[in-house]
Short mmCIF file of C-alpha atoms in Angstrom, two decimals:
data_model
loop_
_atom_site.label_atom_id
_atom_site.label_comp_id
_atom_site.label_asym_id
_atom_site.label_seq_id
_atom_site.Cartn_x
_atom_site.Cartn_y
_atom_site.Cartn_z
CA MET A 420 -14.19 -22.70 6.61
CA LYS A 421 -11.42 -24.71 4.88
CA HIS A 422 -9.10 -21.46 4.56
CA GLY A 423 -10.24 -19.87 7.87
CA TYR A 424 -6.77 -20.31 9.37
CA ALA A 425 -4.92 -18.56 6.39
CA ALA A 426 -7.55 -15.60 6.38
CA GLY A 427 -6.98 -15.26 10.05
CA VAL A 428 -2.98 -15.19 9.64
CA ALA A 429 -3.27 -12.39 6.58
CA LEU A 430 -5.88 -10.52 8.57
CA THR A 431 -3.92 -10.40 11.83
CA CYS A 432 -0.31 -9.65 9.83
CA ALA A 433 -2.36 -6.96 7.42
CA PHE A 434 -2.65 -5.20 10.58
CA GLY A 435 0.53 -3.52 9.67
CA GLY A 436 -1.66 -2.11 6.78
CA PHE A 437 -4.04 -0.45 9.57
CA LEU A 438 -0.67 1.34 10.77
CA PHE A 439 -0.05 2.42 7.20
CA GLY A 440 -3.67 3.69 6.85
CA TYR A 441 -3.85 5.41 10.14
CA GLU A 442 -0.70 7.40 9.44
CA GLN A 443 -2.09 8.62 6.05
CA GLY A 444 -5.26 9.37 7.26
CA ILE A 445 -4.62 11.27 10.44
CA MET A 446 -2.89 14.31 8.81
CA ASN A 447 -5.96 15.14 6.65
CA GLN A 448 -7.74 16.61 9.75
CA VAL A 449 -5.12 17.23 12.10
CA LEU A 450 -3.63 19.93 9.51
CA ASN A 451 -6.69 21.77 10.21
CA MET A 452 -6.80 21.88 13.76
CA ASP A 453 -6.40 25.53 15.27
CA ALA A 454 -3.57 24.29 18.00
CA TYR A 455 -1.71 21.84 15.36
CA ARG A 456 -1.30 24.99 13.00
CA VAL A 457 -0.36 27.37 15.28
CA PHE A 458 2.12 25.14 17.42
CA PHE A 459 3.97 24.60 14.08
CA THR A 460 3.42 28.15 12.92
CA LEU A 461 1.43 27.01 9.78
CA SER A 462 -1.18 29.86 11.32
CA THR A 463 -1.38 32.89 13.82
CA TYR A 464 -4.60 34.07 15.90
CA LYS A 465 -6.05 37.30 14.68
CA ALA A 466 -7.83 39.96 17.07
CA ASP A 467 -11.10 38.18 16.38
CA GLY A 468 -9.89 34.62 17.38
CA THR A 469 -9.88 33.46 13.81
CA LEU A 470 -6.72 32.17 12.15
CA ALA A 471 -4.43 33.62 9.66
CA ASN A 472 -1.92 31.50 7.57
CA THR A 473 1.64 32.46 7.77
CA GLY A 474 4.10 33.11 4.87
CA ASN A 475 5.36 29.56 5.07
CA ALA A 476 2.22 27.77 5.47
CA ASN A 477 2.17 25.64 2.11
CA ASP A 478 5.99 24.85 2.63
CA THR A 479 5.78 23.77 6.11
CA SER A 480 2.37 21.99 5.66
CA GLY A 481 4.04 20.05 2.87
CA TRP A 482 7.05 19.31 4.85
CA LEU A 483 5.03 18.01 7.88
CA THR A 484 3.10 15.78 5.68
CA SER A 485 5.80 14.63 3.41
CA ILE A 486 8.75 14.24 5.60
CA PHE A 487 6.89 10.87 6.70
CA LEU A 488 7.27 9.52 3.18
CA LEU A 489 10.85 10.36 2.85
CA GLY A 490 11.34 8.01 5.70
CA CYS A 491 9.24 5.36 4.16
CA ILE A 492 11.54 5.35 0.87
CA PRO A 493 14.62 3.72 2.79
CA GLY A 494 12.48 1.61 4.70
CA ALA A 495 10.84 0.30 1.63
CA PHE A 496 14.40 -0.04 0.26
CA SER A 497 15.34 -2.06 2.98
CA VAL A 498 12.69 -4.80 2.65
CA SER A 499 15.06 -6.71 0.31
CA TYR A 500 17.67 -7.17 2.94
CA VAL A 501 15.86 -7.34 6.04
CA SER A 502 13.50 -10.04 5.00
CA GLU A 503 16.44 -12.20 4.64
CA TYR A 504 19.30 -10.69 7.18
CA LEU A 505 16.55 -10.87 9.95
CA ASN A 506 16.01 -14.58 9.41
CA GLY A 507 12.66 -14.37 7.87
CA ARG A 508 9.49 -12.39 6.87
CA LYS A 509 8.03 -12.30 10.43
CA ASN A 510 11.10 -10.59 11.83
CA ALA A 511 11.13 -8.01 9.16
CA ILE A 512 7.69 -6.90 10.00
CA PHE A 513 8.66 -7.10 13.54
CA GLY A 514 11.45 -4.68 13.06
CA ALA A 515 9.47 -2.31 11.02
CA SER A 516 6.88 -2.15 13.99
CA ILE A 517 9.23 -1.21 16.31
CA PHE A 518 10.45 1.62 13.90
CA PHE A 519 6.57 2.77 13.90
CA LEU A 520 6.29 2.43 17.58
CA ILE A 521 9.47 4.66 18.25
CA GLY A 522 8.09 7.08 15.67
CA ALA A 523 4.69 7.48 17.16
CA ILE A 524 6.00 8.20 20.55
CA ILE A 525 8.52 10.68 19.34
CA GLN A 526 5.53 12.44 17.21
CA THR A 527 3.22 12.41 20.31
CA ALA A 528 5.82 13.79 22.53
CA ALA A 529 7.25 16.46 19.66
CA ASN A 530 8.40 19.72 21.78
CA GLY A 531 9.24 21.62 18.07
CA VAL A 532 9.06 20.90 14.44
CA SER A 533 12.51 19.15 14.35
CA MET A 534 11.60 16.64 16.90
CA PHE A 535 8.17 16.22 15.05
CA TYR A 536 10.09 15.97 11.74
CA ALA A 537 12.25 12.96 13.23
CA GLY A 538 9.24 11.33 14.80
CA ARG A 539 7.72 11.42 11.31
CA PHE A 540 10.69 10.11 9.44
CA ILE A 541 11.28 7.14 11.65
CA GLY A 542 7.56 6.16 11.77
CA GLY A 543 8.06 6.25 8.13
CA MET A 544 10.91 3.86 7.94
CA GLY A 545 8.75 1.38 9.68
CA THR A 546 5.71 1.99 7.38
CA GLY A 547 7.92 1.83 4.52
CA CYS A 548 9.41 -1.53 5.22
CA LEU A 549 5.70 -2.86 6.43
CA THR A 550 4.48 -1.95 2.72
CA GLY A 551 6.96 -4.28 1.08
CA ALA A 552 7.23 -7.16 3.98
CA VAL A 553 3.64 -7.53 4.73
CA PRO A 554 2.36 -8.38 1.13
CA LEU A 555 5.32 -10.54 0.67
CA TYR A 556 4.27 -12.29 3.99
CA ILE A 557 0.94 -12.68 2.75
CA ALA A 558 1.72 -13.86 -0.50
CA GLU A 559 3.97 -16.71 0.46
CA CYS A 560 1.46 -17.98 3.12
CA ALA A 561 -1.95 -17.47 1.20
CA PRO A 562 -3.22 -20.91 -1.03
CA THR A 563 -3.20 -20.07 -4.57
CA VAL A 564 -6.99 -20.57 -5.01
CA ILE A 565 -7.73 -17.40 -2.83
CA ARG A 566 -4.60 -15.66 -2.97
CA GLY A 567 -5.72 -12.59 -4.41
CA ARG A 568 -8.59 -12.40 -2.21
CA ILE A 569 -6.27 -12.76 0.99
CA GLY A 570 -3.97 -10.21 -0.60
CA THR A 571 -6.57 -7.45 -0.65
CA LEU A 572 -6.91 -7.86 3.18
CA TRP A 573 -3.68 -5.38 3.11
CA GLN A 574 -5.74 -2.66 1.28
CA PHE A 575 -8.84 -3.11 3.28
CA MET A 576 -7.03 -2.96 6.70
CA ILE A 577 -5.20 0.38 5.11
CA VAL A 578 -8.53 2.04 4.33
CA THR A 579 -9.99 0.94 7.63
CA GLY A 580 -6.96 2.56 9.45
CA ILE A 581 -8.00 5.70 7.23
CA MET A 582 -11.17 5.41 8.37
CA VAL A 583 -10.52 4.90 12.02
CA SER A 584 -8.14 7.81 12.27
CA ASN A 585 -11.05 10.10 10.41
CA ILE A 586 -13.65 8.94 13.05
CA ILE A 587 -11.17 9.51 15.87
CA ASN A 588 -10.49 13.06 14.92
CA ALA A 589 -13.66 14.07 14.01
CA ILE A 590 -14.68 12.82 17.82
CA LEU A 591 -11.52 14.82 19.39
CA ILE A 592 -12.75 17.85 17.08
CA SER A 593 -16.26 17.49 18.59
CA VAL A 594 -15.10 17.04 22.26
CA MET A 595 -11.66 18.59 22.91
CA ASP A 596 -10.42 22.39 23.11
CA GLN A 597 -8.88 22.81 19.25
CA ARG A 598 -6.71 25.39 20.90
CA SER A 599 -5.11 22.92 23.33
CA ASP A 600 -2.11 21.08 22.17
CA SER A 601 -3.66 18.09 23.61
CA ILE A 602 -5.97 17.69 20.73
CA TRP A 603 -3.13 16.66 18.19
CA ARG A 604 -1.45 14.78 20.50
CA VAL A 605 -3.89 12.46 21.37
CA ALA A 606 -4.51 11.97 17.65
CA PHE A 607 -1.29 10.81 16.98
CA GLY A 608 -0.67 8.93 20.42
CA ILE A 609 -3.77 6.58 19.72
CA GLN A 610 -1.75 4.95 16.92
CA ILE A 611 0.56 3.36 19.75
CA LEU A 612 -2.02 0.74 20.49
CA PRO A 613 -2.78 -0.90 17.20
CA VAL A 614 1.08 -1.23 16.88
CA LEU A 615 1.53 -2.92 20.20
CA PHE A 616 -1.20 -5.33 19.05
CA LEU A 617 0.80 -6.21 15.87
CA ILE A 618 3.90 -6.63 17.58
CA ALA A 619 2.25 -9.06 20.20
CA ALA A 620 0.35 -10.99 17.21
CA LEU A 621 3.70 -11.73 15.75
CA PHE A 622 4.66 -13.99 18.35
CA VAL A 623 1.98 -16.54 17.52
CA LEU A 624 1.88 -16.17 13.69
CA PRO A 625 4.10 -18.64 11.65
CA GLU A 626 6.70 -18.06 9.24
CA THR A 627 5.80 -18.50 5.64
CA PRO A 628 6.47 -22.20 4.37
CA ARG A 629 8.47 -21.14 1.51
CA PHE A 630 10.76 -19.20 3.40
CA LEU A 631 11.13 -22.53 5.98
CA LEU A 632 11.93 -24.51 3.05
CA SER A 633 14.67 -22.35 1.73
CA LYS A 634 16.16 -22.62 5.32
CA GLY A 635 16.08 -26.62 5.12
CA LYS A 636 13.25 -26.51 7.84
CA ASP A 637 11.42 -29.24 5.76
CA ALA A 638 8.84 -30.56 8.58
CA GLU A 639 7.87 -27.51 10.08
CA ALA A 640 7.09 -25.64 6.70
CA LYS A 641 5.16 -29.11 5.52
CA LYS A 642 2.96 -28.66 8.78
CA ILE A 643 2.32 -25.21 8.46
CA MET A 644 1.60 -25.45 4.72
CA ALA A 645 -1.07 -28.41 5.49
CA ARG A 646 -2.76 -25.96 8.12
CA LEU A 647 -2.89 -22.91 6.09
CA ASN A 648 -4.10 -24.76 3.29
CA GLY A 649 -6.89 -26.49 5.52
CA GLU A 650 -5.53 -30.14 4.35
CA ASP A 651 -4.32 -32.97 6.42
CA ILE A 652 -0.66 -33.15 6.69
CA ASP A 653 -0.45 -36.69 5.34
CA SER A 654 -2.97 -36.01 2.46
CA LYS A 655 -2.06 -36.51 -1.10
CA TRP A 656 -2.64 -32.78 -1.96
CA VAL A 657 -0.06 -31.53 0.67
CA ALA A 658 2.39 -34.08 -0.61
CA ARG A 659 2.12 -32.96 -4.02
CA GLU A 660 2.11 -29.43 -3.47
CA PHE A 661 4.95 -29.65 -1.06
CA ALA A 662 7.11 -31.50 -3.51
CA GLU A 663 6.29 -28.82 -6.25
CA VAL A 664 7.06 -25.62 -3.71
CA LYS A 665 10.26 -27.75 -2.75
CA GLU A 666 11.42 -28.82 -6.30
CA ASN A 667 11.01 -24.89 -7.26
CA ILE A 668 13.11 -23.83 -4.38
CA GLU A 669 15.75 -26.33 -4.42
CA LEU A 670 16.21 -24.99 -8.05
CA GLU A 671 16.54 -21.35 -6.80
CA ARG A 672 19.02 -22.29 -3.89
CA HIS A 673 21.44 -23.51 -6.49
CA MET A 674 21.64 -19.82 -7.73
CA PRO A 675 22.72 -16.82 -6.03
CA LYS A 676 20.01 -14.27 -4.71
CA ALA A 677 19.16 -11.77 -7.30
CA SER A 678 21.55 -9.15 -7.60
CA TRP A 679 20.03 -5.57 -8.37
CA TYR A 680 21.38 -5.75 -11.93
CA GLU A 681 19.42 -8.78 -12.37
CA MET A 682 16.29 -7.20 -11.41
CA VAL A 683 16.68 -4.90 -14.44
CA THR A 684 17.72 -7.48 -16.99
CA LEU A 685 15.83 -10.53 -18.17
CA PRO A 686 14.25 -12.66 -17.02
CA ILE A 687 13.39 -10.39 -13.94
CA ARG A 688 13.26 -7.13 -15.73
CA PRO A 689 9.29 -7.60 -16.92
CA ARG A 690 8.37 -7.98 -13.12
CA SER A 691 10.55 -5.25 -11.85
CA PHE A 692 8.95 -3.07 -14.51
CA ALA A 693 5.49 -3.94 -13.92
CA SER A 694 5.85 -3.75 -9.95
CA PHE A 695 7.44 -0.33 -10.37
CA GLY A 696 4.77 1.12 -12.91
CA LEU A 697 1.80 -0.19 -11.03
CA LEU A 698 2.75 1.68 -7.77
CA LEU A 699 3.97 4.75 -9.88
CA PHE A 700 0.48 5.17 -11.53
CA GLN A 701 -1.06 3.88 -8.30
CA GLN A 702 0.41 7.33 -6.67
CA MET A 703 0.16 9.60 -9.59
CA SER A 704 -3.38 8.90 -9.88
CA GLY A 705 -3.88 11.36 -6.99
CA VAL A 706 -5.26 9.28 -4.55
CA ASN A 707 -3.15 10.41 -1.61
CA ALA A 708 -3.68 14.02 -2.61
CA ILE A 709 -7.02 13.38 -1.48
CA ASN A 710 -6.11 11.11 1.44
CA TYR A 711 -3.86 13.78 3.02
CA TYR A 712 -5.69 16.98 1.59
CA SER A 713 -9.18 16.29 1.13
CA SER A 714 -10.53 18.40 4.28
CA SER A 715 -8.63 21.49 2.68
CA LEU A 716 -10.20 20.50 -0.80
CA PHE A 717 -13.90 20.35 0.57
CA ILE A 718 -13.25 23.72 2.59
CA GLY A 719 -12.15 25.10 -0.50
CA MET A 720 -14.99 24.16 -2.54
CA GLY A 721 -17.30 26.08 -0.26
CA ILE A 722 -18.25 23.65 2.42
CA SER A 723 -17.85 24.61 6.06
CA LYS A 724 -14.30 23.63 8.31
CA ASP A 725 -16.65 22.12 10.72
CA LEU A 726 -18.72 19.90 8.24
CA SER A 727 -15.08 19.18 6.09
CA THR A 728 -13.34 18.06 9.09
CA LYS A 729 -16.29 15.81 10.30
CA LEU A 730 -18.93 14.51 8.35
CA ILE A 731 -17.76 14.83 4.64
CA THR A 732 -13.96 13.17 5.30
CA VAL A 733 -15.10 10.44 7.43
CA LEU A 734 -18.08 9.48 4.85
CA GLN A 735 -15.20 9.41 2.35
CA SER A 736 -13.02 6.82 4.57
CA VAL A 737 -16.24 4.84 5.03
CA LEU A 738 -16.85 4.48 1.24
CA LYS A 739 -13.10 3.21 0.88
CA VAL A 740 -13.70 0.59 3.28
CA ILE A 741 -17.30 -0.47 1.68
CA PHE A 742 -15.92 -0.55 -1.78
CA THR A 743 -12.91 -2.34 -1.02
CA GLY A 744 -14.85 -5.27 -0.08
CA PRO A 745 -15.88 -6.19 -3.74
CA ALA A 746 -12.11 -6.49 -4.56
CA ILE A 747 -11.81 -9.08 -1.95
CA TYR A 748 -14.20 -11.44 -4.00
CA ALA A 749 -13.68 -10.07 -7.55
CA ILE A 750 -10.26 -10.25 -7.76
CA ASP A 751 -9.69 -14.03 -8.00
CA LYS A 752 -12.92 -14.37 -10.26
CA VAL A 753 -12.59 -11.40 -12.45
CA GLY A 754 -8.67 -11.11 -12.51
CA ARG A 755 -6.26 -8.37 -11.67
CA ARG A 756 -6.38 -6.38 -14.98
CA PHE A 757 -10.19 -6.26 -15.41
CA LEU A 758 -10.18 -4.39 -12.19
CA LEU A 759 -7.65 -2.26 -13.13
CA PHE A 760 -9.09 -1.30 -16.07
CA VAL A 761 -12.62 -0.61 -15.07
CA GLY A 762 -11.03 1.58 -11.70
CA GLY A 763 -8.89 3.32 -13.99
CA ALA A 764 -11.60 4.47 -16.20
CA GLY A 765 -13.66 5.59 -13.28
CA MET A 766 -10.77 7.58 -11.71
CA THR A 767 -9.92 9.21 -15.11
CA ILE A 768 -13.78 10.23 -15.50
CA ALA A 769 -13.71 11.54 -11.78
CA CYS A 770 -10.57 13.51 -12.63
CA TRP A 771 -11.88 15.37 -15.42
CA SER A 772 -15.46 15.96 -14.15
CA LEU A 773 -13.42 17.69 -11.15
CA VAL A 774 -11.71 19.79 -13.58
CA LEU A 775 -15.41 20.93 -15.02
CA TRP A 776 -17.10 21.37 -11.46
CA VAL A 777 -14.25 23.03 -9.56
CA GLY A 778 -13.79 25.26 -12.52
CA LEU A 779 -17.30 26.33 -12.71
CA PHE A 780 -17.37 26.95 -8.90
CA ASN A 781 -14.32 29.20 -8.76
CA ALA A 782 -16.23 31.32 -11.58
CA THR A 783 -18.61 31.88 -8.75
CA GLN A 784 -16.18 32.92 -5.95
CA ILE A 785 -15.95 36.57 -4.51
CA THR A 786 -13.43 38.69 -3.15
CA ASN A 787 -12.88 39.14 0.72
CA ALA A 788 -11.89 42.27 2.57
CA SER A 789 -8.43 40.77 2.32
CA GLY A 790 -8.39 40.66 -1.49
CA ALA A 791 -8.49 36.96 -1.30
CA LEU A 792 -10.90 34.85 -3.46
CA VAL A 793 -13.31 32.77 -1.27
CA ALA A 794 -16.99 31.11 -1.73
CA ASP A 795 -19.84 33.01 -2.01
CA PRO A 796 -22.24 32.04 0.81
CA ASP A 797 -25.56 33.57 -1.21
CA SER A 798 -24.30 31.82 -4.39
CA VAL A 799 -26.88 28.91 -4.97
CA LYS A 800 -24.80 27.77 -8.14
CA GLY A 801 -21.78 27.95 -6.19
CA LYS A 802 -22.84 25.44 -3.64
CA ALA A 803 -24.35 23.46 -6.29
CA PHE A 804 -21.06 23.27 -8.15
CA GLY A 805 -19.23 22.63 -4.85
CA ALA A 806 -21.58 19.81 -4.15
CA MET A 807 -20.96 18.25 -7.44
CA GLY A 808 -17.02 18.48 -6.95
CA VAL A 809 -17.55 16.47 -3.61
CA LEU A 810 -19.27 13.87 -5.39
CA CYS A 811 -16.63 13.50 -8.06
CA ILE A 812 -14.03 12.88 -5.20
CA TYR A 813 -16.17 10.36 -3.74
CA PHE A 814 -16.73 8.73 -7.18
CA PHE A 815 -12.84 8.97 -7.55
CA ILE A 816 -12.62 6.89 -4.21
CA ILE A 817 -15.15 4.26 -5.08
CA SER A 818 -13.47 3.64 -8.29
CA PHE A 819 -9.84 3.54 -6.51
CA ALA A 820 -11.06 1.39 -3.58
CA PHE A 821 -12.12 -1.83 -5.74
CA SER A 822 -9.26 -1.73 -8.30
CA TRP A 823 -6.03 0.11 -7.91
CA GLY A 824 -5.69 0.21 -4.10
CA PRO A 825 -5.56 -3.46 -3.44
CA VAL A 826 -4.59 -5.06 -6.75
CA CYS A 827 -1.10 -3.49 -6.85
CA TRP A 828 -0.17 -4.78 -3.38
CA VAL A 829 -1.36 -8.17 -4.33
CA TYR A 830 0.82 -8.09 -7.68
CA ILE A 831 3.98 -7.10 -6.16
CA GLY A 832 3.86 -9.73 -3.63
CA GLU A 833 3.13 -12.50 -5.84
CA THR A 834 5.35 -12.22 -9.24
CA PHE A 835 8.68 -12.71 -8.27
CA PRO A 836 10.85 -15.99 -7.81
CA LEU A 837 11.92 -16.72 -4.24
CA ARG A 838 15.49 -15.52 -4.79
CA ALA A 839 14.23 -11.95 -6.02
CA ARG A 840 11.14 -11.75 -3.89
CA GLY A 841 12.58 -9.49 -1.29
CA LYS A 842 14.10 -7.07 -3.82
CA GLY A 843 10.85 -7.17 -6.00
CA ALA A 844 8.76 -6.25 -2.89
CA ALA A 845 11.06 -3.39 -2.41
CA ILE A 846 10.90 -2.11 -5.84
CA GLY A 847 7.22 -1.77 -5.77
CA ALA A 848 7.13 -0.39 -2.30
CA THR A 849 9.92 2.04 -3.03
CA SER A 850 8.16 3.32 -6.12
CA ASN A 851 5.07 3.69 -4.21
CA TRP A 852 6.75 6.00 -1.74
CA ILE A 853 8.84 8.08 -4.28
CA PHE A 854 5.76 9.10 -6.06
CA ASN A 855 3.82 9.56 -2.97
CA PHE A 856 6.02 11.81 -1.71
CA ILE A 857 6.28 13.94 -4.87
CA VAL A 858 2.73 14.15 -5.02
CA VAL A 859 2.09 15.10 -1.44
CA LYS A 860 4.94 17.47 -1.06
CA PHE A 861 3.91 19.37 -4.16
CA TRP A 862 0.22 19.25 -4.29
CA PRO A 863 -0.15 22.52 -1.91
CA TYR A 864 1.25 24.17 -4.71
CA ALA A 865 -0.89 22.97 -7.32
CA GLY A 866 -3.60 25.26 -6.12
CA GLY A 867 -2.06 27.70 -8.69
CA LEU A 868 -3.52 25.89 -11.44
CA GLY A 869 -7.17 26.47 -10.31
CA SER A 870 -9.51 23.65 -11.52
CA TRP A 871 -6.55 22.48 -13.92
CA GLN A 872 -4.69 20.93 -11.15
CA TYR A 873 -6.78 17.86 -11.61
CA ALA A 874 -6.07 17.70 -15.20
CA ILE A 875 -2.67 16.33 -14.21
CA PHE A 876 -4.33 13.27 -12.56
CA GLY A 877 -6.83 12.68 -15.53
CA VAL A 878 -3.80 12.42 -17.96
CA THR A 879 -2.00 9.91 -15.42
CA THR A 880 -5.13 7.82 -14.91
CA LEU A 881 -5.54 7.76 -18.83
CA LEU A 882 -1.91 6.58 -19.22
CA SER A 883 -2.29 3.89 -16.70
CA HIS A 884 -4.67 1.72 -19.07
CA VAL A 885 -1.81 1.71 -21.91
CA PHE A 886 0.65 0.47 -19.17
CA VAL A 887 -1.68 -2.30 -17.76
CA TYR A 888 -2.48 -3.16 -21.42
CA PHE A 889 1.02 -4.09 -22.65
CA PHE A 890 3.17 -4.51 -19.22
CA VAL A 891 0.69 -6.13 -16.75
CA PRO A 892 -0.11 -9.99 -17.48
CA GLU A 893 -2.73 -11.57 -15.79
CA THR A 894 -1.71 -13.63 -12.63
CA LYS A 895 -5.21 -14.84 -11.78
CA GLY A 896 -5.08 -18.63 -10.77
CA LYS A 897 -1.38 -19.11 -11.08
CA SER A 898 0.76 -20.41 -8.08
CA LEU A 899 3.69 -18.78 -7.09
CA GLU A 900 5.61 -21.31 -9.04
CA GLU A 901 3.87 -20.45 -12.27
CA MET A 902 4.70 -17.23 -12.60
CA ASP A 903 7.72 -18.18 -14.92
CA GLU A 904 5.06 -19.39 -17.33
CA VAL A 905 2.95 -15.90 -16.94
CA PHE A 906 5.69 -13.79 -17.83
CA GLY A 907 7.13 -16.40 -20.46
CA TYR A 908 9.69 -19.33 -20.17
CA ALA A 909 11.73 -17.54 -23.13
CA ALA A 910 13.33 -14.98 -20.88
CA ILE A 911 14.90 -18.05 -18.53
CA THR A 912 18.75 -17.57 -18.51
CA GLU A 913 21.36 -20.11 -19.83
CA GLU A 914 22.42 -20.36 -16.27
CA GLU A 915 18.88 -21.18 -14.98
CA ARG A 916 18.68 -23.86 -17.92
CA LYS A 917 21.90 -25.57 -17.25
CA ILE A 918 21.05 -25.74 -13.39
CA MET A 919 17.44 -27.00 -14.02
CA ALA A 920 18.80 -29.80 -16.80
CA GLU A 921 21.22 -30.94 -13.89
CA MET A 922 18.71 -31.10 -11.35
CA LYS A 923 16.43 -33.31 -13.79
CA ALA A 924 19.23 -35.50 -14.70
CA LYS A 925 20.00 -35.83 -11.12
CA LYS A 926 16.27 -36.74 -10.07
CA GLU A 927 15.96 -38.98 -12.70
CA ALA A 928 19.16 -40.96 -11.70
CA VAL A 929 17.86 -41.24 -8.45
CA GLU A 930 14.31 -42.62 -9.60
CA LEU A 931 16.19 -44.93 -11.83
CA ALA A 932 18.45 -46.16 -8.79
CA LYS A 933 15.34 -46.57 -6.98
CA ALA A 934 13.36 -48.82 -9.62
CA ASP A 935 16.73 -50.86 -10.12
CA ALA A 936 16.93 -51.60 -6.13
CA LYS A 937 13.14 -52.56 -5.95
CA PRO A 938 12.81 -56.78 -5.69
CA GLU A 939 11.39 -58.50 -8.58
CA ALA A 940 7.88 -60.02 -8.10
#
């Protein structure tokens, strides 16, 4: 396969997404493990051996989950600095992996809630950095013709990580004592293995050609560029591509690194706005309310705890993996915008359908001895409505998996010029974690709205269509050096025009001198 090496490099590096996914998926079932709930005072044992929630259950469960996301925010923001000052995209990924490893060890060994919070926050810092650094690395390594396809590997590894964590947790719930703290410590400890694999792999992965060129390492950059594109180093294609990328980088080298002020002014502002908004709407779709709390949602719809934390949650994560696959092949054929529109429509339909079916299910509930509303075990209608609610969640997951999941990460890695690429990746990743935190922290309180809690996401997924239509131009088939054309040459600053004119004049003068120096035939 011509681009086999490039795909292998991207897949290996995308293992950072596996770590991200494992951390996302792990809390879904762990939050319903008896030993975990008692250890962190979410529940206490009643006389009959069953659990009763404590008064602080919602608040504590929100923090146990979201403190990780708070750590992701500074981690994501740091991408703009570590990708430059750690001397390369690869070193940025290495540093992020070390933070993730430390966080995983602390969570596994936690002797109380404070230590667990610290581990979650530190692990979050590493994950946040990975979400900016890895898509950036992949975009700069990927051949133009398959950049979208390769870029979706990041999301594919995220959903694979979620699936693996769900399967492992289901196995642990089946074979281990749920009253022993060992069960949740093993669940958190397993994530140490994949991060060690990523750290080891970084010693053999190449640095990106564009970064090497920016540091004047032309020979090494040309060699890696040829190998990534499946071409001979002396081929005309490599010579032409190398010259084009080098010329673009030479232009950017004469200009200072983009400041944060430049990121919110022309010509870069449209790209920053598109990246920030895409990740905002990705998170406000409600996908992580499902990723972190779907086991609880299923239990709330009358499904047994055993079935919810095993089969139904695992099937949900399997669907994510299966339906991320089509995006790998479609993104470079039908384009980014088409997938965003179609997937967004599916999510909108799923959210409003949940309002209907969950509302009908809630109407069949009965009051138990404690005065709380619970599912009526004898209600055939209730079971049917609950099952429809589960199917709606599955439909939402399918719609997200082939569209907003992979496309957003591809987009933020490919749209910015080299001098702003680190900050651009930071903007998208930071937006992701800010709104991820908001959704995950406050979702436990949304239960008070009943079925109308899903209307929140029904509105935001509907608004996402408007945003994409007006602010997200198509990038299919465009090289990283052609993004100025995508977002409009009219936005180029006077300083850039002046530098470009000077470089063009210098190049023409050199070519003219060479022509004059040639001996006459």
